[in-house]
Amino acid sequence: TRPYSPASTYKIPHSIFALDAGVVADEFEIIEWDGEKRAIPAWNCDQTLGSAMSHSVVWVYERFAAKIGDEKECLYMEQIDYGNSATTGKDPFWVGGDLMISAQGQIHFLRTLYENNLPFQEIHQRLVKDLMIIEAGSDWILRAKTGWNGQVGWWIGWVESPAGPVFFALNIDTPRRLKNLPSREGISRAILRSLKALPQ
C-alpha cells in the first residue's frame, strides 16, 4: 500500500494520454531527436512510440508532458485514479517529482487497462498494450514495464493465458544498482513460474 515514484512505469498511462491529446499519432510516427547526446546510446536517435517505451526514452516523454501541460496531465490522472495525480516537484515529475503510486494502485490501473475500461479510445488502449509485450508463447503473453528512479525499482504488468490474467507489481530497493536492477524481473518471474503463470 506504500506509494513510491512510478518512474518509467508511468510511460504506460503517459502513452495513452499522449495519444488522446494528439501529441503523437500512432506507433509509426517518427519523433525527431533533438541532437543532444545523452548517457544511454539508444536515446540518441529518432524514436517511435514503441522504441521510446521499450528503451524508456525520457526526453520523448518530457516532450509529451510539455505539449500536454500540467493541468491536462493532472486531469488525465484523476480520470483514471492514478496515484496522487501530482505533477509538482522536480522534473520529470514521474521520476524525481511528487507523483506517487502504490503497488496496489498499479494493479488497479493495470486491471482497468486489461479490460479496456479506461476512459479513452479502445484503439489507444489496445495499442499501448501491444507496446508492452515482452514475450509470448503459443498460449500466453507477457506484458510488462520496468521503472527506476535511482532508488526504487519497479516491474509491473500481467501474463495472459487461457486460465486468465495474472497481474503483478513489484517494487524493490536498489542500493546496488547493477546487482539489484535485474532482480526486478528475476524475482517476479520466479513467483510467476511458481504460480504456473509463466512456463518454466
PDB file of C-alpha atoms in Angstrom:
ATOM      1  CA  THR A   1       0.000   0.000   0.000  1.00  0.00           C
ATOM      2  CA  ARG A   2       3.003   2.352   0.387  1.00  0.00           C
ATOM      3  CA  PRO A   3       3.321   4.770  -2.540  1.00  0.00           C
ATOM      4  CA  TYR A   4       6.527   5.376  -4.460  1.00  0.00           C
ATOM      5  CA  SER A   5       7.552   7.290  -7.567  1.00  0.00           C
ATOM      6  CA  PRO A   6       6.300   5.313 -10.580  1.00  0.00           C
ATOM      7  CA  ALA A   7       9.385   6.251 -12.631  1.00  0.00           C
ATOM      8  CA  SER A   8       9.151   4.752 -16.116  1.00  0.00           C
ATOM      9  CA  THR A   9       6.134   2.590 -15.323  1.00  0.00           C
ATOM     10  CA  TYR A  10       4.277   5.888 -15.833  1.00  0.00           C
ATOM     11  CA  LYS A  11       5.074   5.543 -19.536  1.00  0.00           C
ATOM     12  CA  ILE A  12       2.115   3.166 -19.811  1.00  0.00           C
ATOM     13  CA  PRO A  13      -0.597   5.710 -18.943  1.00  0.00           C
ATOM     14  CA  HIS A  14       1.515   8.559 -20.334  1.00  0.00           C
ATOM     15  CA  SER A  15       1.474   6.928 -23.772  1.00  0.00           C
ATOM     16  CA  ILE A  16      -2.315   6.725 -23.667  1.00  0.00           C
ATOM     17  CA  PHE A  17      -2.510  10.369 -22.593  1.00  0.00           C
ATOM     18  CA  ALA A  18      -0.215  11.415 -25.456  1.00  0.00           C
ATOM     19  CA  LEU A  19      -2.316   9.521 -27.997  1.00  0.00           C
ATOM     20  CA  ASP A  20      -5.535  11.013 -26.644  1.00  0.00           C
ATOM     21  CA  ALA A  21      -4.092  14.545 -26.668  1.00  0.00           C
ATOM     22  CA  GLY A  22      -2.880  14.101 -30.236  1.00  0.00           C
ATOM     23  CA  VAL A  23       0.764  14.847 -29.459  1.00  0.00           C
ATOM     24  CA  VAL A  24       1.665  11.549 -31.126  1.00  0.00           C
ATOM     25  CA  ALA A  25      -0.479   9.957 -33.817  1.00  0.00           C
ATOM     26  CA  ASP A  26       0.380   6.281 -33.595  1.00  0.00           C
ATOM     27  CA  GLU A  27       3.210   3.774 -33.168  1.00  0.00           C
ATOM     28  CA  PHE A  28       4.687   4.693 -36.566  1.00  0.00           C
ATOM     29  CA  GLU A  29       5.138   8.454 -36.174  1.00  0.00           C
ATOM     30  CA  ILE A  30       8.800   9.494 -36.096  1.00  0.00           C
ATOM     31  CA  ILE A  31       9.713  11.574 -33.039  1.00  0.00           C
ATOM     32  CA  GLU A  32      12.751  13.584 -34.055  1.00  0.00           C
ATOM     33  CA  TRP A  33      15.807  13.532 -31.818  1.00  0.00           C
ATOM     34  CA  ASP A  34      16.904  16.977 -30.644  1.00  0.00           C
ATOM     35  CA  GLY A  35      20.586  16.163 -31.204  1.00  0.00           C
ATOM     36  CA  GLU A  36      21.516  16.331 -27.523  1.00  0.00           C
ATOM     37  CA  LYS A  37      23.833  13.459 -26.548  1.00  0.00           C
ATOM     38  CA  ARG A  38      22.601  11.517 -23.517  1.00  0.00           C
ATOM     39  CA  ALA A  39      24.183   8.767 -21.440  1.00  0.00           C
ATOM     40  CA  ILE A  40      22.104   5.955 -22.932  1.00  0.00           C
ATOM     41  CA  PRO A  41      23.073   5.356 -26.609  1.00  0.00           C
ATOM     42  CA  ALA A  42      19.603   4.090 -27.585  1.00  0.00           C
ATOM     43  CA  TRP A  43      18.203   7.524 -26.697  1.00  0.00           C
ATOM     44  CA  ASN A  44      20.458   9.370 -29.179  1.00  0.00           C
ATOM     45  CA  CYS A  45      18.392   8.945 -32.327  1.00  0.00           C
ATOM     46  CA  ASP A  46      14.915   9.461 -33.711  1.00  0.00           C
ATOM     47  CA  GLN A  47      12.262   7.459 -31.884  1.00  0.00           C
ATOM     48  CA  THR A  48       8.814   5.984 -32.321  1.00  0.00           C
ATOM     49  CA  LEU A  49       6.308   5.417 -29.536  1.00  0.00           C
ATOM     50  CA  GLY A  50       7.376   1.775 -29.477  1.00  0.00           C
ATOM     51  CA  SER A  51      11.105   2.457 -29.177  1.00  0.00           C
ATOM     52  CA  ALA A  52      10.504   5.196 -26.614  1.00  0.00           C
ATOM     53  CA  MET A  53       8.534   2.746 -24.491  1.00  0.00           C
ATOM     54  CA  SER A  54      10.942  -0.191 -24.805  1.00  0.00           C
ATOM     55  CA  HIS A  55      14.074   1.921 -24.183  1.00  0.00           C
ATOM     56  CA  SER A  56      12.407   4.191 -21.580  1.00  0.00           C
ATOM     57  CA  VAL A  57      13.430   7.286 -23.524  1.00  0.00           C
ATOM     58  CA  VAL A  58      12.862  10.065 -21.010  1.00  0.00           C
ATOM     59  CA  TRP A  59      13.266  13.000 -23.418  1.00  0.00           C
ATOM     60  CA  VAL A  60      10.381  11.741 -25.560  1.00  0.00           C
ATOM     61  CA  TYR A  61       8.014  11.686 -22.600  1.00  0.00           C
ATOM     62  CA  GLU A  62       9.290  15.045 -21.341  1.00  0.00           C
ATOM     63  CA  ARG A  63       8.311  16.401 -24.748  1.00  0.00           C
ATOM     64  CA  PHE A  64       4.882  14.780 -24.454  1.00  0.00           C
ATOM     65  CA  ALA A  65       4.420  16.283 -20.974  1.00  0.00           C
ATOM     66  CA  ALA A  66       5.366  19.763 -22.177  1.00  0.00           C
ATOM     67  CA  LYS A  67       2.820  19.572 -25.006  1.00  0.00           C
ATOM     68  CA  ILE A  68       0.045  18.116 -22.827  1.00  0.00           C
ATOM     69  CA  GLY A  69       0.643  20.572 -19.971  1.00  0.00           C
ATOM     70  CA  ASP A  70       0.441  20.013 -16.222  1.00  0.00           C
ATOM     71  CA  GLU A  71      -3.228  20.887 -15.890  1.00  0.00           C
ATOM     72  CA  LYS A  72      -4.388  18.390 -18.509  1.00  0.00           C
ATOM     73  CA  GLU A  73      -1.917  15.771 -17.269  1.00  0.00           C
ATOM     74  CA  CYS A  74      -3.421  16.086 -13.765  1.00  0.00           C
ATOM     75  CA  LEU A  75      -6.924  15.778 -15.176  1.00  0.00           C
ATOM     76  CA  TYR A  76      -5.984  12.648 -17.092  1.00  0.00           C
ATOM     77  CA  MET A  77      -4.560  11.038 -13.941  1.00  0.00           C
ATOM     78  CA  GLU A  78      -7.598  11.993 -11.887  1.00  0.00           C
ATOM     79  CA  GLN A  79      -9.856  10.421 -14.526  1.00  0.00           C
ATOM     80  CA  ILE A  80      -8.138   7.059 -14.064  1.00  0.00           C
ATOM     81  CA  ASP A  81      -7.499   7.414 -10.310  1.00  0.00           C
ATOM     82  CA  TYR A  82      -3.740   7.165 -10.837  1.00  0.00           C
ATOM     83  CA  GLY A  83      -1.813   7.584  -7.582  1.00  0.00           C
ATOM     84  CA  ASN A  84      -1.868  11.094  -6.132  1.00  0.00           C
ATOM     85  CA  SER A  85      -2.088  12.692  -9.621  1.00  0.00           C
ATOM     86  CA  ALA A  86       0.751  15.136  -8.786  1.00  0.00           C
ATOM     87  CA  THR A  87       2.776  16.942 -11.469  1.00  0.00           C
ATOM     88  CA  THR A  88       4.739  19.085  -9.000  1.00  0.00           C
ATOM     89  CA  GLY A  89       8.301  18.792  -7.733  1.00  0.00           C
ATOM     90  CA  LYS A  90      11.498  18.030  -9.586  1.00  0.00           C
ATOM     91  CA  ASP A  91      11.198  17.309 -13.310  1.00  0.00           C
ATOM     92  CA  PRO A  92      10.304  14.927 -14.678  1.00  0.00           C
ATOM     93  CA  PHE A  93       7.534  14.645 -12.111  1.00  0.00           C
ATOM     94  CA  TRP A  94       7.128  10.891 -12.614  1.00  0.00           C
ATOM     95  CA  VAL A  95      10.796  10.243 -11.699  1.00  0.00           C
ATOM     96  CA  GLY A  96      12.050  12.880  -9.248  1.00  0.00           C
ATOM     97  CA  GLY A  97       8.849  14.790  -8.559  1.00  0.00           C
ATOM     98  CA  ASP A  98       5.863  14.341  -6.295  1.00  0.00           C
ATOM     99  CA  LEU A  99       3.890  11.761  -8.298  1.00  0.00           C
ATOM    100  CA  MET A 100       3.448   8.614  -6.188  1.00  0.00           C
ATOM    101  CA  ILE A 101       1.579   5.338  -6.605  1.00  0.00           C
ATOM    102  CA  SER A 102       1.450   2.113  -4.614  1.00  0.00           C
ATOM    103  CA  ALA A 103       1.748  -1.434  -5.912  1.00  0.00           C
ATOM    104  CA  GLN A 104      -1.978  -1.863  -5.262  1.00  0.00           C
ATOM    105  CA  GLY A 105      -2.634   1.314  -7.242  1.00  0.00           C
ATOM    106  CA  GLN A 106      -0.563  -0.057 -10.117  1.00  0.00           C
ATOM    107  CA  ILE A 107      -2.593  -3.284 -10.113  1.00  0.00           C
ATOM    108  CA  HIS A 108      -5.868  -1.337 -10.137  1.00  0.00           C
ATOM    109  CA  PHE A 109      -4.652   0.628 -13.174  1.00  0.00           C
ATOM    110  CA  LEU A 110      -3.393  -2.494 -14.980  1.00  0.00           C
ATOM    111  CA  ARG A 111      -6.649  -4.370 -14.438  1.00  0.00           C
ATOM    112  CA  THR A 112      -8.643  -1.483 -15.860  1.00  0.00           C
ATOM    113  CA  LEU A 113      -6.334  -1.238 -18.872  1.00  0.00           C
ATOM    114  CA  TYR A 114      -6.510  -5.008 -19.434  1.00  0.00           C
ATOM    115  CA  GLU A 115     -10.306  -4.736 -19.600  1.00  0.00           C
ATOM    116  CA  ASN A 116     -10.144  -1.686 -21.933  1.00  0.00           C
ATOM    117  CA  ASN A 117     -12.157   0.201 -19.321  1.00  0.00           C
ATOM    118  CA  LEU A 118     -10.059   3.355 -19.113  1.00  0.00           C
ATOM    119  CA  PRO A 119     -11.950   6.496 -20.240  1.00  0.00           C
ATOM    120  CA  PHE A 120     -10.010   6.632 -23.514  1.00  0.00           C
ATOM    121  CA  GLN A 121     -10.442   5.243 -27.004  1.00  0.00           C
ATOM    122  CA  GLU A 122     -10.170   1.465 -27.028  1.00  0.00           C
ATOM    123  CA  ILE A 123      -7.833   1.620 -30.028  1.00  0.00           C
ATOM    124  CA  HIS A 124      -5.340   3.607 -27.949  1.00  0.00           C
ATOM    125  CA  GLN A 125      -5.569   1.209 -25.015  1.00  0.00           C
ATOM    126  CA  ARG A 126      -5.007  -1.774 -27.301  1.00  0.00           C
ATOM    127  CA  LEU A 127      -2.061  -0.061 -28.992  1.00  0.00           C
ATOM    128  CA  VAL A 128      -0.284   0.624 -25.709  1.00  0.00           C
ATOM    129  CA  LYS A 129      -0.939  -2.930 -24.535  1.00  0.00           C
ATOM    130  CA  ASP A 130       0.735  -4.171 -27.734  1.00  0.00           C
ATOM    131  CA  LEU A 131       3.765  -1.985 -26.973  1.00  0.00           C
ATOM    132  CA  MET A 132       4.019  -3.647 -23.541  1.00  0.00           C
ATOM    133  CA  ILE A 133       4.563  -7.154 -24.961  1.00  0.00           C
ATOM    134  CA  ILE A 134       7.862  -8.595 -23.682  1.00  0.00           C
ATOM    135  CA  GLU A 135       7.460 -12.279 -24.536  1.00  0.00           C
ATOM    136  CA  ALA A 136       4.823 -14.616 -25.881  1.00  0.00           C
ATOM    137  CA  GLY A 137       4.280 -18.322 -26.355  1.00  0.00           C
ATOM    138  CA  SER A 138       1.659 -20.363 -28.175  1.00  0.00           C
ATOM    139  CA  ASP A 139      -0.922 -19.744 -25.456  1.00  0.00           C
ATOM    140  CA  TRP A 140       0.463 -16.954 -23.258  1.00  0.00           C
ATOM    141  CA  ILE A 141       1.584 -13.314 -23.472  1.00  0.00           C
ATOM    142  CA  LEU A 142       3.733 -11.363 -21.014  1.00  0.00           C
ATOM    143  CA  ARG A 143       3.156  -7.594 -20.986  1.00  0.00           C
ATOM    144  CA  ALA A 144       5.360  -5.540 -18.657  1.00  0.00           C
ATOM    145  CA  LYS A 145       7.241  -2.303 -17.990  1.00  0.00           C
ATOM    146  CA  THR A 146      10.247  -1.517 -15.829  1.00  0.00           C
ATOM    147  CA  GLY A 147      10.790   1.626 -13.791  1.00  0.00           C
ATOM    148  CA  TRP A 148      13.643   3.068 -11.715  1.00  0.00           C
ATOM    149  CA  ASN A 149      14.075   6.460 -10.081  1.00  0.00           C
ATOM    150  CA  GLY A 150      17.574   5.850  -8.711  1.00  0.00           C
ATOM    151  CA  GLN A 151      16.291   4.290  -5.503  1.00  0.00           C
ATOM    152  CA  VAL A 152      13.208   2.154  -6.125  1.00  0.00           C
ATOM    153  CA  GLY A 153      12.952  -0.322  -8.979  1.00  0.00           C
ATOM    154  CA  TRP A 154       9.634  -1.481 -10.445  1.00  0.00           C
ATOM    155  CA  TRP A 155       8.469  -4.271 -12.708  1.00  0.00           C
ATOM    156  CA  ILE A 156       4.749  -4.279 -13.408  1.00  0.00           C
ATOM    157  CA  GLY A 157       2.438  -5.981 -15.870  1.00  0.00           C
ATOM    158  CA  TRP A 158       0.488  -9.157 -16.382  1.00  0.00           C
ATOM    159  CA  VAL A 159       0.550 -12.576 -18.007  1.00  0.00           C
ATOM    160  CA  GLU A 160      -2.368 -13.585 -20.218  1.00  0.00           C
ATOM    161  CA  SER A 161      -3.287 -17.240 -20.737  1.00  0.00           C
ATOM    162  CA  PRO A 162      -6.419 -19.340 -21.213  1.00  0.00           C
ATOM    163  CA  ALA A 163      -6.616 -19.593 -17.402  1.00  0.00           C
ATOM    164  CA  GLY A 164      -6.995 -15.818 -17.179  1.00  0.00           C
ATOM    165  CA  PRO A 165      -4.670 -12.875 -16.442  1.00  0.00           C
ATOM    166  CA  VAL A 166      -2.179 -12.797 -13.564  1.00  0.00           C
ATOM    167  CA  PHE A 167      -1.207  -9.239 -12.617  1.00  0.00           C
ATOM    168  CA  PHE A 168       1.978  -8.216 -10.809  1.00  0.00           C
ATOM    169  CA  ALA A 169       3.570  -5.037  -9.460  1.00  0.00           C
ATOM    170  CA  LEU A 170       6.922  -5.441  -7.727  1.00  0.00           C
ATOM    171  CA  ASN A 171       8.966  -2.633  -6.168  1.00  0.00           C
ATOM    172  CA  ILE A 172      12.376  -3.143  -4.563  1.00  0.00           C
ATOM    173  CA  ASP A 173      15.136  -1.060  -3.030  1.00  0.00           C
ATOM    174  CA  THR A 174      18.200  -0.805  -5.266  1.00  0.00           C
ATOM    175  CA  PRO A 175      21.236   0.065  -3.098  1.00  0.00           C
ATOM    176  CA  ARG A 176      23.478  -1.820  -5.552  1.00  0.00           C
ATOM    177  CA  ARG A 177      22.244  -0.788  -8.968  1.00  0.00           C
ATOM    178  CA  LEU A 178      23.981  -3.352 -11.182  1.00  0.00           C
ATOM    179  CA  LYS A 179      23.083  -6.232  -8.889  1.00  0.00           C
ATOM    180  CA  ASN A 180      19.612  -5.121  -7.832  1.00  0.00           C
ATOM    181  CA  LEU A 181      18.022  -3.896 -11.058  1.00  0.00           C
ATOM    182  CA  PRO A 182      17.995  -7.315 -12.793  1.00  0.00           C
ATOM    183  CA  SER A 183      16.300  -8.692  -9.661  1.00  0.00           C
ATOM    184  CA  ARG A 184      13.129  -6.809 -10.558  1.00  0.00           C
ATOM    185  CA  GLU A 185      12.437  -9.278 -13.321  1.00  0.00           C
ATOM    186  CA  GLY A 186      14.154 -12.235 -11.700  1.00  0.00           C
ATOM    187  CA  ILE A 187      12.046 -12.153  -8.532  1.00  0.00           C
ATOM    188  CA  SER A 188       8.817 -11.526 -10.453  1.00  0.00           C
ATOM    189  CA  ARG A 189       9.485 -14.291 -12.971  1.00  0.00           C
ATOM    190  CA  ALA A 190      10.263 -16.775 -10.201  1.00  0.00           C
ATOM    191  CA  ILE A 191       6.969 -16.003  -8.475  1.00  0.00           C
ATOM    192  CA  LEU A 192       5.013 -16.143 -11.736  1.00  0.00           C
ATOM    193  CA  ARG A 193       6.564 -19.544 -12.531  1.00  0.00           C
ATOM    194  CA  SER A 194       5.681 -20.798  -9.044  1.00  0.00           C
ATOM    195  CA  LEU A 195       2.074 -19.818  -9.802  1.00  0.00           C
ATOM    196  CA  LYS A 196       2.353 -21.589 -13.173  1.00  0.00           C
ATOM    197  CA  ALA A 197       1.536 -18.282 -14.846  1.00  0.00           C
ATOM    198  CA  LEU A 198       4.796 -18.448 -16.834  1.00  0.00           C
ATOM    199  CA  PRO A 199       6.367 -21.586 -18.320  1.00  0.00           C
ATOM    200  CA  GLN A 200       9.471 -22.951 -16.612  1.00  0.00           C
TER     201      GLN A 200
END
